[in-house]
Amino acid sequence: MSTVAAAKASGRRSVGYIALSVLGACVGLLFLIPLWWTFVNSLRPGGDTFRYLNPLQWETFFTLTPSLDNYAELLRSNLGLAMLNSIFVSAATVVIGLVICSMAAFALAAIPFRGSGAVFVVVVVSFLIPFDAIAIPLADLFRDWNLQNTYAGLILPGLGNGMAIFLLRTFFLAIPKDLVEAGRLDGLGWWGTFRRIYLPLSVPSLIGAGLTLFLFQWQSYVWPLLNGTDEQHILGPIALSNLQGQFNVDYGVMFAGSIVLTVIPLAIIIGFQRYFIQSVTTTGLK
């Protein structure tokens, strides 16, 4: 009897697993279809972009005459320089931002001082406020400081990321206090404790915070539009929007530029997804 009950329970679990798998596949397709449609249309002339949309047919999502003309057209634009600028600004933000955010998170998690709770509340509130809401007054301030159209002006707002500090602090709080006290008894100061104990144990969390900083900077649009307007400091999203003309839009070139801007963060996320998932799943559980 118990064997029959176990077989029924196993059958229900199998049906549930299959149902969840099908649901997951459907959700995945919902995310994949727009990206695939964009890619297919980047291989077509711009005039054919909406030709197969109504009614939907197989040619909506496939083409028998793919062409790289749209990508060749991108080479004659300033998107290449904008991509290099985006890579430099994002990489500098990740490196400098991780130093600042990890030290701030360590101070909030490990060093006891009066008012640390209030400081942490300010950090949490900082990433709840949309950056676009403060972008215009901040741009006026940077203009007064002669930081407009400079790499420093593009990088500085992304360094102190409240979400990255929140993630790192939560991970740091899970590090055993006994380990820290042992290091302190061996003569480590706060800097040594941070560098020799906290940082080596927090590599997945640092990678997760680094991805947060990178994506924040890579996909930002309003701030580069306000603070990086000359051709030498233009970033990828601004160069992409500049591809559209005043009276007509070549959607084939626009989609080709969108694919190019998507490939780099997609490759980085896929390459580090294991560490990012590990940082999220282990945060607060040790």
Short mmCIF file of C-alpha atoms in Angstrom, two decimals, residues 76-242:
data_model
loop_
_atom_site.label_atom_id
_atom_site.label_comp_id
_atom_site.label_asym_id
_atom_site.label_seq_id
_atom_site.Cartn_x
_atom_site.Cartn_y
_atom_site.Cartn_z
CA ARG A 76 30.29 54.65 -41.07
CA SER A 77 28.67 56.08 -37.93
CA ASN A 78 30.25 57.08 -34.61
CA LEU A 79 28.80 54.05 -32.81
CA GLY A 80 32.25 52.42 -32.68
CA LEU A 81 33.77 55.30 -30.70
CA ALA A 82 30.66 55.43 -28.52
CA MET A 83 31.03 51.70 -27.76
CA LEU A 84 34.66 52.20 -26.71
CA ASN A 85 33.60 55.10 -24.50
CA SER A 86 30.84 52.97 -22.93
CA ILE A 87 33.27 50.12 -22.26
CA PHE A 88 35.83 52.48 -20.68
CA VAL A 89 33.26 54.31 -18.54
CA SER A 90 31.57 51.07 -17.42
CA ALA A 91 34.89 49.32 -16.63
CA ALA A 92 36.18 52.31 -14.65
CA THR A 93 32.88 52.48 -12.76
CA VAL A 94 33.12 48.78 -11.86
CA VAL A 95 36.74 48.96 -10.64
CA ILE A 96 36.52 52.22 -8.67
CA GLY A 97 32.93 51.61 -7.60
CA LEU A 98 33.74 48.18 -6.15
CA VAL A 99 36.54 49.69 -4.04
CA ILE A 100 34.24 52.41 -2.69
CA CYS A 101 31.14 50.25 -2.24
CA SER A 102 32.99 47.33 -0.60
CA MET A 103 34.75 49.64 1.88
CA ALA A 104 31.44 51.36 2.71
CA ALA A 105 29.71 48.00 3.14
CA PHE A 106 32.54 46.76 5.37
CA ALA A 107 32.29 49.85 7.56
CA LEU A 108 28.53 49.38 7.92
CA ALA A 109 28.78 45.64 8.58
CA ALA A 110 31.91 45.20 10.69
CA ILE A 111 32.95 48.46 12.35
CA PRO A 112 30.71 49.47 15.27
CA PHE A 113 30.04 53.21 15.37
CA ARG A 114 27.19 55.40 16.53
CA GLY A 115 24.68 56.18 13.81
CA SER A 116 25.55 53.24 11.57
CA GLY A 117 21.86 52.29 11.35
CA ALA A 118 20.92 55.81 10.21
CA VAL A 119 23.70 55.77 7.61
CA PHE A 120 22.46 52.44 6.29
CA VAL A 121 18.91 53.81 6.03
CA VAL A 122 20.27 56.69 3.93
CA VAL A 123 22.05 54.17 1.69
CA VAL A 124 18.84 52.16 1.22
CA VAL A 125 16.83 55.31 0.45
CA SER A 126 19.48 56.42 -2.06
CA PHE A 127 18.79 53.50 -4.40
CA LEU A 128 15.03 53.79 -4.00
CA ILE A 129 15.08 57.32 -5.46
CA PRO A 130 15.08 57.22 -9.30
CA PHE A 131 18.33 58.70 -10.58
CA ASP A 132 16.45 60.53 -13.34
CA ALA A 133 14.68 62.60 -10.66
CA ILE A 134 17.96 64.23 -9.58
CA ALA A 135 19.80 64.13 -12.93
CA ILE A 136 19.00 67.69 -14.05
CA PRO A 137 20.08 69.54 -10.84
CA LEU A 138 23.13 67.25 -10.65
CA ALA A 139 24.03 68.14 -14.25
CA ASP A 140 23.88 71.86 -13.34
CA LEU A 141 26.24 71.17 -10.43
CA PHE A 142 28.69 69.27 -12.66
CA ARG A 143 28.57 72.09 -15.21
CA ASP A 144 29.61 74.54 -12.49
CA TRP A 145 32.49 72.21 -11.60
CA ASN A 146 33.61 72.06 -15.27
CA LEU A 147 32.97 68.32 -15.39
CA GLN A 148 30.61 68.40 -18.36
CA ASN A 149 31.87 66.42 -21.37
CA THR A 150 34.58 64.71 -19.33
CA TYR A 151 35.07 61.06 -18.48
CA ALA A 152 35.16 61.97 -14.78
CA GLY A 153 31.76 63.60 -15.11
CA LEU A 154 30.34 60.47 -16.73
CA ILE A 155 31.87 58.08 -14.19
CA LEU A 156 31.37 59.85 -10.84
CA PRO A 157 27.56 59.45 -10.42
CA GLY A 158 27.81 55.67 -10.84
CA LEU A 159 30.47 55.04 -8.19
CA GLY A 160 28.41 55.18 -5.01
CA ASN A 161 25.72 52.64 -5.85
CA GLY A 162 23.32 52.01 -2.94
CA MET A 163 22.20 48.64 -4.32
CA ALA A 164 25.81 47.38 -4.50
CA ILE A 165 26.48 48.56 -0.93
CA PHE A 166 23.29 46.85 0.25
CA LEU A 167 24.25 43.53 -1.39
CA LEU A 168 27.81 43.60 -0.07
CA ARG A 169 26.80 44.61 3.46
CA THR A 170 24.26 41.80 3.63
CA PHE A 171 26.95 39.32 2.56
CA PHE A 172 29.51 40.75 4.99
CA LEU A 173 27.08 40.39 7.91
CA ALA A 174 26.99 36.64 7.27
CA ILE A 175 30.76 36.23 7.75
CA PRO A 176 31.37 34.56 11.17
CA LYS A 177 32.38 37.03 13.86
CA ASP A 178 34.69 34.41 15.41
CA LEU A 179 36.82 34.52 12.28
CA VAL A 180 37.10 38.28 12.52
CA GLU A 181 37.93 38.17 16.23
CA ALA A 182 40.66 35.58 15.56
CA GLY A 183 42.17 37.89 12.97
CA ARG A 184 42.00 40.82 15.36
CA LEU A 185 43.76 38.77 18.06
CA ASP A 186 46.51 38.00 15.54
CA GLY A 187 47.14 41.72 15.18
CA LEU A 188 45.10 42.58 12.10
CA GLY A 189 43.74 46.11 11.96
CA TRP A 190 40.47 47.02 10.28
CA TRP A 191 42.22 47.38 6.92
CA GLY A 192 43.91 43.98 7.28
CA THR A 193 40.64 42.39 8.35
CA PHE A 194 38.93 43.85 5.29
CA ARG A 195 41.67 42.89 2.85
CA ARG A 196 42.68 39.45 4.19
CA ILE A 197 39.38 38.07 5.53
CA TYR A 198 36.38 39.83 4.03
CA LEU A 199 37.50 40.30 0.44
CA PRO A 200 38.75 36.72 -0.19
CA LEU A 201 35.48 35.29 1.20
CA SER A 202 33.32 37.63 -0.85
CA VAL A 203 34.38 37.03 -4.45
CA PRO A 204 30.90 35.91 -5.69
CA SER A 205 29.27 38.85 -3.92
CA LEU A 206 31.84 41.26 -5.40
CA ILE A 207 31.12 39.90 -8.89
CA GLY A 208 27.38 40.32 -8.33
CA ALA A 209 27.89 43.91 -7.15
CA GLY A 210 30.22 44.52 -10.11
CA LEU A 211 27.52 43.37 -12.53
CA THR A 212 25.07 45.75 -10.84
CA LEU A 213 27.50 48.66 -11.31
CA PHE A 214 28.23 47.67 -14.91
CA LEU A 215 24.59 47.39 -15.96
CA PHE A 216 23.69 50.66 -14.23
CA GLN A 217 26.37 52.49 -16.20
CA TRP A 218 26.00 50.61 -19.51
CA GLN A 219 22.27 51.21 -19.93
CA SER A 220 22.11 54.74 -18.51
CA TYR A 221 20.68 57.23 -20.97
CA VAL A 222 19.57 60.44 -19.26
CA TRP A 223 22.89 61.21 -17.60
CA PRO A 224 25.05 60.75 -20.76
CA LEU A 225 22.47 62.81 -22.65
CA LEU A 226 22.94 65.67 -20.16
CA ASN A 227 26.64 65.37 -19.47
CA GLY A 228 28.29 63.73 -22.51
CA THR A 229 27.09 65.66 -25.52
CA ASP A 230 30.28 66.17 -27.57
CA GLU A 231 31.47 63.54 -30.08
CA GLN A 232 34.57 62.57 -28.09
CA HIS A 233 32.59 61.58 -24.97
CA ILE A 234 29.38 60.25 -26.50
CA LEU A 235 28.19 56.87 -25.13
CA GLY A 236 26.51 53.96 -26.87
CA PRO A 237 22.80 54.63 -26.08
CA ILE A 238 23.13 58.27 -27.21
CA ALA A 239 24.91 57.28 -30.44
CA LEU A 240 22.16 54.74 -31.10
CA SER A 241 19.41 57.33 -30.69
CA ASN A 242 21.34 59.67 -32.99
#
